[in-house]
Coordinates of C-alpha atoms and ligand atoms in Angstrom, one line a residue:
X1 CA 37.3 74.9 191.9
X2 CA 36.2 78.3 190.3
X3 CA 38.6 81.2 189.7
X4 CA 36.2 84.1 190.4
X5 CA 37.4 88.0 189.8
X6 CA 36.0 90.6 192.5
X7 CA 36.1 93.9 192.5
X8 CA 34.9 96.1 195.8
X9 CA 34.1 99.9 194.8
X10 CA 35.1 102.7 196.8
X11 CA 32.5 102.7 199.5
X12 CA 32.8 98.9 199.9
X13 CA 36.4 99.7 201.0
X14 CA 35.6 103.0 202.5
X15 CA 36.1 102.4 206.1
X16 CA 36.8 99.7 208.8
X17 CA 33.3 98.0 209.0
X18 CA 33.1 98.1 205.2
X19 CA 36.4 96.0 204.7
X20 CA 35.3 93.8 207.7
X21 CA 32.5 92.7 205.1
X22 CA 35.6 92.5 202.2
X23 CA 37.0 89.9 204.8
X24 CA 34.1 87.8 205.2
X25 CA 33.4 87.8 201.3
X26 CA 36.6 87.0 200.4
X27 CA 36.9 84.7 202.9
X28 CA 33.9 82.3 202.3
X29 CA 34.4 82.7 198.4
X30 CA 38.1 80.8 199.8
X31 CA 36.7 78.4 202.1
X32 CA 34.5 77.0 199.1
X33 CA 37.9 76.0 197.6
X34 CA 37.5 78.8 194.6
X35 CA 40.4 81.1 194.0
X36 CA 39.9 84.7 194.3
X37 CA 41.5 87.6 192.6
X38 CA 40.4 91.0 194.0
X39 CA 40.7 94.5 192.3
X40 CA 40.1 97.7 194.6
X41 CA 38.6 101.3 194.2
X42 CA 39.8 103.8 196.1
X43 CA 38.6 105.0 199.7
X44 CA 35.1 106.9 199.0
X45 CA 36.0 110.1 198.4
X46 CA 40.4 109.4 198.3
X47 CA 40.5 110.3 194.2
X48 CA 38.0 113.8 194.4
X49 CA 40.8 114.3 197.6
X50 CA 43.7 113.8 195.3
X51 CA 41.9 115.9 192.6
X52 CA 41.7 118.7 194.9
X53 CA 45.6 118.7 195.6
X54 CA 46.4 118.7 192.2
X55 CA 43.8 121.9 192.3
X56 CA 45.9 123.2 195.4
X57 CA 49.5 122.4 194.4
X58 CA 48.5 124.5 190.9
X59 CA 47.6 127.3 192.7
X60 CA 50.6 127.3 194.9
X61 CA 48.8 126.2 198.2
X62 CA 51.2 124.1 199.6
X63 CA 49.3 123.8 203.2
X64 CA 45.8 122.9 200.9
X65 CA 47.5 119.8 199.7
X66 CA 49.2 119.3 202.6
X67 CA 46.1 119.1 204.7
X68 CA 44.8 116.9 201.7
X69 CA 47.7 114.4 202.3
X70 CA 47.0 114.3 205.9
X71 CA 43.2 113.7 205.4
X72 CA 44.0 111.0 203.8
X73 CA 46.4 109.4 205.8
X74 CA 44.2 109.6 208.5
X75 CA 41.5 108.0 207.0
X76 CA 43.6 105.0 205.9
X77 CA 45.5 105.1 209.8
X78 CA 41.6 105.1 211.3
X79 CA 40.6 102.0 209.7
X80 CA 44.0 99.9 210.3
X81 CA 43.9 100.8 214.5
X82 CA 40.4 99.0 213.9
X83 CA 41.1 96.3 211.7
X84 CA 44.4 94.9 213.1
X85 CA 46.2 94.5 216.3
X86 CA 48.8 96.5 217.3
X87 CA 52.2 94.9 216.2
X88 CA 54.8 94.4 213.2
X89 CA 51.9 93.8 210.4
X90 CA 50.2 96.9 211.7
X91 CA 53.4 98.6 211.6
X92 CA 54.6 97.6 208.0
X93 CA 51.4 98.9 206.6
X94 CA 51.8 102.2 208.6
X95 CA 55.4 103.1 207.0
X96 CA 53.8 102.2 203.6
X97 CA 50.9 104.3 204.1
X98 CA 53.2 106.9 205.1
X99 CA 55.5 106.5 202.2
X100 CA 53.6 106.5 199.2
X101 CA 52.4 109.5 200.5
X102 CA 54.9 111.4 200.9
X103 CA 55.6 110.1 197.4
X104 CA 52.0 112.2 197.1
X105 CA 53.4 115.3 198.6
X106 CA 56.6 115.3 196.7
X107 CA 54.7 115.1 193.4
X108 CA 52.1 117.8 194.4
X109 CA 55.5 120.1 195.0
X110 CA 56.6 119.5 191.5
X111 CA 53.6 120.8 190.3
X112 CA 53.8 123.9 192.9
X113 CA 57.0 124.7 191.2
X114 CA 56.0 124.3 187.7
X115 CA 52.3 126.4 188.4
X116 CA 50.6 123.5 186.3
X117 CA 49.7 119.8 186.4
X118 CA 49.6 118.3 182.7
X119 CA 47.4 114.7 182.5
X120 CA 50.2 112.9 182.7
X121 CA 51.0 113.8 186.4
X122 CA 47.7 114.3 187.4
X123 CA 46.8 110.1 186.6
X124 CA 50.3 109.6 189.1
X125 CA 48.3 111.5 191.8
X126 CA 45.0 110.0 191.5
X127 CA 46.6 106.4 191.3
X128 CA 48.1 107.1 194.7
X129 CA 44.0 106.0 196.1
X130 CA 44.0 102.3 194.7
X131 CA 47.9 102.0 195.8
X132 CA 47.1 103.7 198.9
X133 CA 44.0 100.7 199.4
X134 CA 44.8 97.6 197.5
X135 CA 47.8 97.5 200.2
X136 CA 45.7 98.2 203.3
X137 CA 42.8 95.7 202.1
X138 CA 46.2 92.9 201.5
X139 CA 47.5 93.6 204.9
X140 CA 44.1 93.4 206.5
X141 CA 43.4 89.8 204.3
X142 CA 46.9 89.0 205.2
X143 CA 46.4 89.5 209.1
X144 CA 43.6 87.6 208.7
X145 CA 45.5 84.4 207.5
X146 CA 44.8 85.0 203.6
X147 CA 47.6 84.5 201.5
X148 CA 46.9 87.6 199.9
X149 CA 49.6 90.6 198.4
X150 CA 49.1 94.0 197.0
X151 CA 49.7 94.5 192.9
X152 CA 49.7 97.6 190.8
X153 CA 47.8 97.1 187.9
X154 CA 50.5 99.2 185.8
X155 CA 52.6 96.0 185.8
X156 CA 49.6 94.1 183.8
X157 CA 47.0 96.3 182.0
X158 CA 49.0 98.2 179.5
X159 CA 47.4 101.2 177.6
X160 CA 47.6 103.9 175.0
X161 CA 49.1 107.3 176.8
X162 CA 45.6 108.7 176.4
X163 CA 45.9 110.1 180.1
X164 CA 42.6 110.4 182.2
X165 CA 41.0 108.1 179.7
X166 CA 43.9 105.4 178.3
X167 CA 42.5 102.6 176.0
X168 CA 44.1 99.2 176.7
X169 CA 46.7 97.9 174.3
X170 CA 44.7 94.3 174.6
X171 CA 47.7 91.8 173.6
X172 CA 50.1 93.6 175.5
X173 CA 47.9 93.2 178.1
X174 CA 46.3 89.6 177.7
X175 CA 50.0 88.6 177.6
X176 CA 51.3 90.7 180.6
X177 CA 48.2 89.1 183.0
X178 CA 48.6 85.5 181.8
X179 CA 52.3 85.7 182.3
X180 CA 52.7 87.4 184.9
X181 CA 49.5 87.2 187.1
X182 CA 47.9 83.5 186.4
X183 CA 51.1 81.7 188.0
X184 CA 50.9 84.0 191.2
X185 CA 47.6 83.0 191.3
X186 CA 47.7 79.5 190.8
X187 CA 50.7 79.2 193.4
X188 CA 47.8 79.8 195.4
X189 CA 47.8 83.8 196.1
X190 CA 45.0 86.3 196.8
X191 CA 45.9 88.9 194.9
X192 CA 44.7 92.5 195.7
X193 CA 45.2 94.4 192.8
X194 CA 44.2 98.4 192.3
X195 CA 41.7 99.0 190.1
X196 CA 41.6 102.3 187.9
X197 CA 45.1 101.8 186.7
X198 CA 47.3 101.3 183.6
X199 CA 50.7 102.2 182.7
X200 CA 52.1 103.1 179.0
X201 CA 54.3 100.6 176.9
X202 CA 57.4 102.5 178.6
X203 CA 55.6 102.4 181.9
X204 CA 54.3 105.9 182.9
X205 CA 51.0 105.3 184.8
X206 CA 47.6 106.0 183.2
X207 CA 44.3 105.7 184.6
X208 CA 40.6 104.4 182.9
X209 CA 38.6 107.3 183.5
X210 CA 36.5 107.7 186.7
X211 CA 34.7 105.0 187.8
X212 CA 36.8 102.5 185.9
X213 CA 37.7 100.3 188.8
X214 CA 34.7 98.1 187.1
X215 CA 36.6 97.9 183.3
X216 CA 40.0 96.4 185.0
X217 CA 37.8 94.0 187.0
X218 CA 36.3 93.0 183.6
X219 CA 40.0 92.8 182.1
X220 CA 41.4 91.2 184.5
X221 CA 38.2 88.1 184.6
X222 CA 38.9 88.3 180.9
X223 CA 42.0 87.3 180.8
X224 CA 42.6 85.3 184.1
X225 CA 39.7 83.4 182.3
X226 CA 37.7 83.6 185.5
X227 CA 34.2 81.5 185.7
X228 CA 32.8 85.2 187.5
X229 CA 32.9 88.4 188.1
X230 CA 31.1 90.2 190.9
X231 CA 30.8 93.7 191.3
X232 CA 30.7 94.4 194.8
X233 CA 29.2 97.9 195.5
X234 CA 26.9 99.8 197.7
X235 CA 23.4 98.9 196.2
X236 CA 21.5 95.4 196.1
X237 CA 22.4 95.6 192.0
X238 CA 21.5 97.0 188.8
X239 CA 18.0 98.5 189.6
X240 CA 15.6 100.2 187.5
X241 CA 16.2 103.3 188.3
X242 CA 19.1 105.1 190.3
X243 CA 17.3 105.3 193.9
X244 CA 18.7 108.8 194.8
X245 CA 16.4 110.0 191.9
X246 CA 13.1 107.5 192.7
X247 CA 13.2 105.6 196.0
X248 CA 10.4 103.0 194.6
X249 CA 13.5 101.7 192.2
X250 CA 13.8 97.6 192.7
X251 CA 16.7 95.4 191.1
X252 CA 16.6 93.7 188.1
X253 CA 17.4 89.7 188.9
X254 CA 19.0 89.5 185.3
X255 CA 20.3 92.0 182.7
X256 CA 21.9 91.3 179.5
X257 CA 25.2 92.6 178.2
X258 CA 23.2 94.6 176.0
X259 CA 21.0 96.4 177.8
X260 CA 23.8 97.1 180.6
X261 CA 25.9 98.6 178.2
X262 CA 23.3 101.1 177.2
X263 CA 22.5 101.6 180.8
X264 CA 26.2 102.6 182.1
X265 CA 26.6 104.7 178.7
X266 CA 23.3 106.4 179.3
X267 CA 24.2 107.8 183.2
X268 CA 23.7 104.6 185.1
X269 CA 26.8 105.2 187.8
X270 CA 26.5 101.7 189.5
X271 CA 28.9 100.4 186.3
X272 CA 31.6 102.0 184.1
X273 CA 30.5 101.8 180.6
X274 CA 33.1 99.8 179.1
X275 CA 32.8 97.2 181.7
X276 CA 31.1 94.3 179.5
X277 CA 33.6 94.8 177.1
X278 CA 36.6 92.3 177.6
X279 CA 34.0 89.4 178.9
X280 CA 31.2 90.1 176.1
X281 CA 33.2 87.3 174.0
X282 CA 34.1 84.7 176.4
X283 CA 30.6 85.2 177.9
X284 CA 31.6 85.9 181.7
X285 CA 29.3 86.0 183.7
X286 CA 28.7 89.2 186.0
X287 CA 27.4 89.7 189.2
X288 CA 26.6 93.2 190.8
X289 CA 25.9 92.4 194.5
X290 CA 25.4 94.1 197.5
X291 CA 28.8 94.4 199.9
X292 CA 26.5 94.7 202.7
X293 CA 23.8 92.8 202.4
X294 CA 26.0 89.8 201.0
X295 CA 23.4 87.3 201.4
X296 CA 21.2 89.2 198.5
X297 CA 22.0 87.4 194.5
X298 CA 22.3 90.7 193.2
X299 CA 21.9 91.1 189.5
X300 CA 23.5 88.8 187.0
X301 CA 24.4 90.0 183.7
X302 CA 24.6 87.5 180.9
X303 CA 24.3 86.9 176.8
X304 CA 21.1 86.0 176.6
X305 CA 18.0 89.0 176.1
X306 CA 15.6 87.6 178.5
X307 CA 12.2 88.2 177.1
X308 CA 10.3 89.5 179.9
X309 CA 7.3 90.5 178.3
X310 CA 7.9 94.0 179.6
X311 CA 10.0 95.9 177.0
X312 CA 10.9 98.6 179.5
X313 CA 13.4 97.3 182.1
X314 CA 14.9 101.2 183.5
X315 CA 15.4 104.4 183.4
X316 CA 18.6 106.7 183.7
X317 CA 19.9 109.9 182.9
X318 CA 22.8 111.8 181.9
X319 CA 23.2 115.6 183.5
X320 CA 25.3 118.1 182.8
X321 CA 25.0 117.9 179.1
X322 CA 25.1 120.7 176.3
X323 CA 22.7 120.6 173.0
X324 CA 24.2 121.4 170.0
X325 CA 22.3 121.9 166.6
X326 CA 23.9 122.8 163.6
X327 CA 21.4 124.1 160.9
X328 CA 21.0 126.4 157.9
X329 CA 19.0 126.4 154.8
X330 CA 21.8 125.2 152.2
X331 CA 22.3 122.1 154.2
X332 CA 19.8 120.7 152.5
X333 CA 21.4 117.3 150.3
X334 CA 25.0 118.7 151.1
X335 CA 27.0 115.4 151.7
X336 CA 29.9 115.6 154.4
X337 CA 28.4 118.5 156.7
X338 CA 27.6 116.5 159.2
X339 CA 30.9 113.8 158.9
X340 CA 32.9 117.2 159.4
X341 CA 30.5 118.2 161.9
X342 CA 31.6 115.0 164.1
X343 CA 35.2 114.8 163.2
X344 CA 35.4 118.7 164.1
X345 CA 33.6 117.9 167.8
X346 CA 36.1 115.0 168.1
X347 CA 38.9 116.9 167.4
X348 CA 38.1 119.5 170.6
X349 CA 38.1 116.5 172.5
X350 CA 34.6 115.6 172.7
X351 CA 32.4 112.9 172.6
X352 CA 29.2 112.4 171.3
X353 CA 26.7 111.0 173.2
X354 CA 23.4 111.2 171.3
X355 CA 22.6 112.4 167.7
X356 CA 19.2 112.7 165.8
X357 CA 18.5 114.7 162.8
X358 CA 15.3 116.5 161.2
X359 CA 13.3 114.5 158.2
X360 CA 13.7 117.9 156.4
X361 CA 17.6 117.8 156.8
X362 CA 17.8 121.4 157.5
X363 CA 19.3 120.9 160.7
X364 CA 20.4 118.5 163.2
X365 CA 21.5 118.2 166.8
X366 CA 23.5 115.9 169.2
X367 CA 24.8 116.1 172.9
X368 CA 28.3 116.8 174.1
X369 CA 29.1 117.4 177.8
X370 CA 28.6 120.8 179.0
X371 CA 32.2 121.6 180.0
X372 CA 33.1 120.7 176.1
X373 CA 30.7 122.5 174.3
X374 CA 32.2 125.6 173.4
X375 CA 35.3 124.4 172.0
X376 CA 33.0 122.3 170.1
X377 CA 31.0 125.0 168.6
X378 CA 34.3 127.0 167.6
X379 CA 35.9 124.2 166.2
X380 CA 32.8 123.5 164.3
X381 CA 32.9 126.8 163.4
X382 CA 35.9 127.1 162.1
X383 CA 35.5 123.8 159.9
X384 CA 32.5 125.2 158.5
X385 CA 33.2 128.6 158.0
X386 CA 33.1 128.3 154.1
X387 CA 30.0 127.1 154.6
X388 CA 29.0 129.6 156.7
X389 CA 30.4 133.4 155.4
X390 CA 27.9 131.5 152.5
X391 CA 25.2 131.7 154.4
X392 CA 24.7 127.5 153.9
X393 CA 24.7 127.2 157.0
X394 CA 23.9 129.2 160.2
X395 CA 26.5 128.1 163.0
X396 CA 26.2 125.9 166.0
X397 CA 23.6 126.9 168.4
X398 CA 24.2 126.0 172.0
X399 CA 21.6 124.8 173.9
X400 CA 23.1 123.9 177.6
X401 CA 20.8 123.2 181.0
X402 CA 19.6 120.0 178.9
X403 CA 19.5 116.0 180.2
X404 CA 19.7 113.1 178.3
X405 CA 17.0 110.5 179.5
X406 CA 17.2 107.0 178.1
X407 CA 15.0 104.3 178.6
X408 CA 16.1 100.8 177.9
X409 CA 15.0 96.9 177.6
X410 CA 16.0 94.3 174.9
X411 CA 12.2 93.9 174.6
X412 CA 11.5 97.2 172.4
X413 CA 13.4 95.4 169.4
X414 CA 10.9 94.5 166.7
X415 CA 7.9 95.9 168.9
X416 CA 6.3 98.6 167.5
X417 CA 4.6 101.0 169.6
X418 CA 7.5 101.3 172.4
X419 CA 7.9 104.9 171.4
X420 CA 4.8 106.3 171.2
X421 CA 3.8 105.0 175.0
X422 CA 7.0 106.6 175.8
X423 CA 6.0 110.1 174.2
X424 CA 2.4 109.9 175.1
X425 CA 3.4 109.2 178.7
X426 CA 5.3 112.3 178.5
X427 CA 3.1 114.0 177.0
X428 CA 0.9 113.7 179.7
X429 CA 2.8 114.9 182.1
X430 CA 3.8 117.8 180.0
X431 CA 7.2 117.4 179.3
X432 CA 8.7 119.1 176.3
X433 CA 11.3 116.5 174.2
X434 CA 13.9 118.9 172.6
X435 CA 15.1 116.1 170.4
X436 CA 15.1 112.0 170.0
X437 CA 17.4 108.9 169.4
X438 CA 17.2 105.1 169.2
X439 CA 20.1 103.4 170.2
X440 CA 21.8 101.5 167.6
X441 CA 20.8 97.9 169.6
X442 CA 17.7 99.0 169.5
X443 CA 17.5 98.3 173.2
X444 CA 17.4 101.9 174.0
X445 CA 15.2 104.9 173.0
X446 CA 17.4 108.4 174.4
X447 CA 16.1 112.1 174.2
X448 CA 16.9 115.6 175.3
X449 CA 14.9 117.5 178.2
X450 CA 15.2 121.0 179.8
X451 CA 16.5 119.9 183.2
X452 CA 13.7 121.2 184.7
X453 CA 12.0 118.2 183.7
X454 CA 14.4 115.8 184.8
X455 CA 12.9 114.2 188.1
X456 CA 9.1 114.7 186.1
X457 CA 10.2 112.3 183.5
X458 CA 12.7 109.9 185.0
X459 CA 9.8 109.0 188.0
X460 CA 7.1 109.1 185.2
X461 CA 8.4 106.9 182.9
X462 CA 10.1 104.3 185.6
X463 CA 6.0 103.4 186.0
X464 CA 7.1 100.9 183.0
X465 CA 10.6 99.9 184.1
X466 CA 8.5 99.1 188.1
X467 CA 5.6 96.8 186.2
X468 CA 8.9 94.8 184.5
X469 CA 9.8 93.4 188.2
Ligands
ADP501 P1 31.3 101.9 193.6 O1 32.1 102.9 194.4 O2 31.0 100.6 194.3 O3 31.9 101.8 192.2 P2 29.3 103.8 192.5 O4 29.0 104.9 193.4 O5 30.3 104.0 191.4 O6 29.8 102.6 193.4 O7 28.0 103.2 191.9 C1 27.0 102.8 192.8 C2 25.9 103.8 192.8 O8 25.3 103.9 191.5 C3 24.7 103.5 193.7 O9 24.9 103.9 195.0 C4 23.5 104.3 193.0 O10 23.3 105.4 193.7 C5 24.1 104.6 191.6 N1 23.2 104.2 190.5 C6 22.8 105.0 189.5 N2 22.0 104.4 188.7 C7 21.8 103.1 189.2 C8 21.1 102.0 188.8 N3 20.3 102.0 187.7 N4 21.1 100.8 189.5 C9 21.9 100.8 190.6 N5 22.6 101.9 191.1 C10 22.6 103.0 190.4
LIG502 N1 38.7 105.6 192.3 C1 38.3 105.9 190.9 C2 37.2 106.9 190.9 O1 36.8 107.4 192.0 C3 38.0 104.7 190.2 C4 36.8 103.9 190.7 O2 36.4 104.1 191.8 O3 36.3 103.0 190.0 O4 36.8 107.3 189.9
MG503 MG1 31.8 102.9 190.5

């Protein structure tokens, strides 16, 4: 018997026919005699929903968030008159859809009142989507003659109060699931538990960031010491490119850790970043497949690098990123300007997502989302002011309307060359490189575009990542 962790994203739960497929997945994963623990997204599109009527409730619009709530009901309602009989199952669900959100509605009224939503309230909003759908996919699987119940992940994966973005407190954690979840498993329960969600020590709720339905999958096959974990999501599985951006993109039959975390850090949406994380030691390993074309293998993610001979495996891209370069003649051997630099950029809240620096040291640059990049620059600023009414240095230049592209493979490591194909390729197609980074694996080569040249270069340079399949 295998224990094997799934977790089906939000379009894989999305509507009727899409948790028909849930049932069949789940379903033959049972009959093979393996136990199953499920973790849910959200309805496609229920969390930018919620986020919109914490957006309406701010600005006083009671009917906006009202019409929000009832959108959103519906859409649950629609795919339980599908999926289950009239009757007292069908009923049950109904009242609890129809509680938690008028839960929803009472919360958005606080928020009316008060004229603001701080984090903290606006993770209770956006967890209402997994509670809302980890109980409707439970009393669909339940209907169906699954032993299967909803759980809120809040009772297991315990985090920092880092709201929007908590970090997992992992003993607290690793305890809470192997107490509390292994023996409802092994008495031989489905559970479906919502993905997305923690809860502080003293139990306020917190969520992972977006997309992190994939990191509390990974958690939870962590520490229910699963033999696998699928991804079940809307595409065949990790492919070389994203396939909105170049249709010609194929999927990879095998990934390593490695190279998938660069990926998902470098703009690939199909995984949250942190996913690998909790099963990189115990060596899980992961699936992504395809929740409607269930027959294809998908791509498996595991330890090894597998030398493929092609040392370019894809492509992806981050948008909506602002350039920042910090420069000025009396840089020049000054320890600690750029340590403060970072620590200063942190401090407004931002993260860094790429950093490179000129041979001459007179300046260097690194990427922080668009919507961060002026605090960053005045908090900058203000750290280096000395430095600055000096004349040292000459302040933080913002250069926004950039991508990051990033091409990645375990292969590049010890092969020289991989970067000047890279830069002659562009070249060639004329594309301008505002600046350039290795990743610290050495899997990954990054650098900064106008985005302009965004589609140019991606389709360009996935040539390579297309002769590795
Ligand atoms: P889910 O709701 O199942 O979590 P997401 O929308 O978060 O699904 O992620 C799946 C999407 O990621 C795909 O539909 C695809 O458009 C996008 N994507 C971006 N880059 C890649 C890639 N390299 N491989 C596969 N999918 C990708
Ligand atoms: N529902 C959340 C989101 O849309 C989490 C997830 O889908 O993984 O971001
Ligand atoms: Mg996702």
């Amino acid at each position: 018997m295998k224990s094997i962790t799934m977790k089906f994203g939000g379009t894989s739960v999305g509507s009727a026919e899409a948790v028909e497929q849930v049932v069949g997945i789940v379903k033959s994963e049972l009959e093979q005699g393996n136990r199953v623990s499920v973790v849910v997204s959200a309805m496609s599109g229920v969390t930018d929903a919620l986020l919109s009527s914490v957006r309406a409730a701010v600005r006083g619009d009671k009917w906006g968030y009202l019409t929000i709530s009832q959108e959103i009901k519906d859409k649950h309602y629609e795919a339980i008159h599908i999926l289950m009989e009239a009757g007292a199952n069908r009923e049950a669900i109904i009242i609890t859809i129809s509680d938690l959100l008028v839960h929803h509605t009472e919360l958005c009224d606080a928020i009316k009142i008060l004229g603001e939503a701080t984090p903290r309230i606006i993770d209770a909003i956006v967890s209402y989507g997994e509670r809302l759908s980890s109980r409707m996919v439970a009393a669909v699987l339940h209907d169906r003659g699954i032993n299967a119940r909803p759980y809120d992940a809040g009772d297991f994966v315990i985090t920092n109060a880092d709201y929007q973005n908590a970090e997992p407190i992992w003993e607290e954690t690793q305890q809470r699931i192997e107490e509390r979840l292994t023996p409802i498993i092994e008495s031989g329960v489905t559970p479906v538990i919502t993905g997305f969600i923690g809860s502080t020590p003293d139990g306020t709720i917190t969520t992972l960031g977006r997309g992190g339905s994939d990191f509390s999958a990974a958690i939870f096959a962590a520490y229910l010491n699963s033999d696998e974990l699928i991804i079940w999501t809307d595409v065949d599985g990790v492919m070389t490119t994203d396939p909105r951006i170049d249709k010609r993109a194929k999927v990879l039959p095998y990934v390593s850790y490695a190279e998938v975390g660069e990926l998902a850090f470098y703009g690939a949406k199909v995984l949250h970043p942190k996913t690998v994380q909790p099963i990189i030691n115990k060596q899980i390993p992961m699936r992504v497949r395809n929740t409607f074309n269930p027959t294809h293998m998908g791509t498996l993610i595991g330890a090894e690098a597998e030398d493929t001979g092609h040392y370019i495996r894809a492509v992806t891209c981050v948008k909506s990123v602002s350039m920042m370069t910090v420069s000025g003649k009396g840089m020049l051997g000054v320890p600690g300007i750029a340590g403060r630099t970072f620590l200063a950029t942190a401090k407004a809240g931002a993260s860094i997502l790429m950093i490179s620096q000129s041979s001459s040291e007179q300046s260097f640059c690194y990427t922080v989302v668009n919507n961060k990049a002026d605090d960053v620059r005045k908090a900058v600023e203000e750290e280096l002011s000395s430095e600055i009414f000096r004349q040292d240095v000459d302040g933080v230049d913002i250069m926004s309307s950039v991508v990051i592209i990033t091409v990645v493979g375990a292969g590049m490591r010890h092969r020289p060359g991989v970067a000047g194909k890279v830069f002659s390729i562009l070249g060639d197609n004329r594309i301008n490189v505002l600046s350039i980074a290795q990743g610290s694996s050495e899997c990954s080569i990054s650098f900064v575009v106008d985005d302009k040249d965004l589609e140019p270069a991606v389709k360009a340079l996935h040539e390579l990542a297309l002769e590795s399949v």
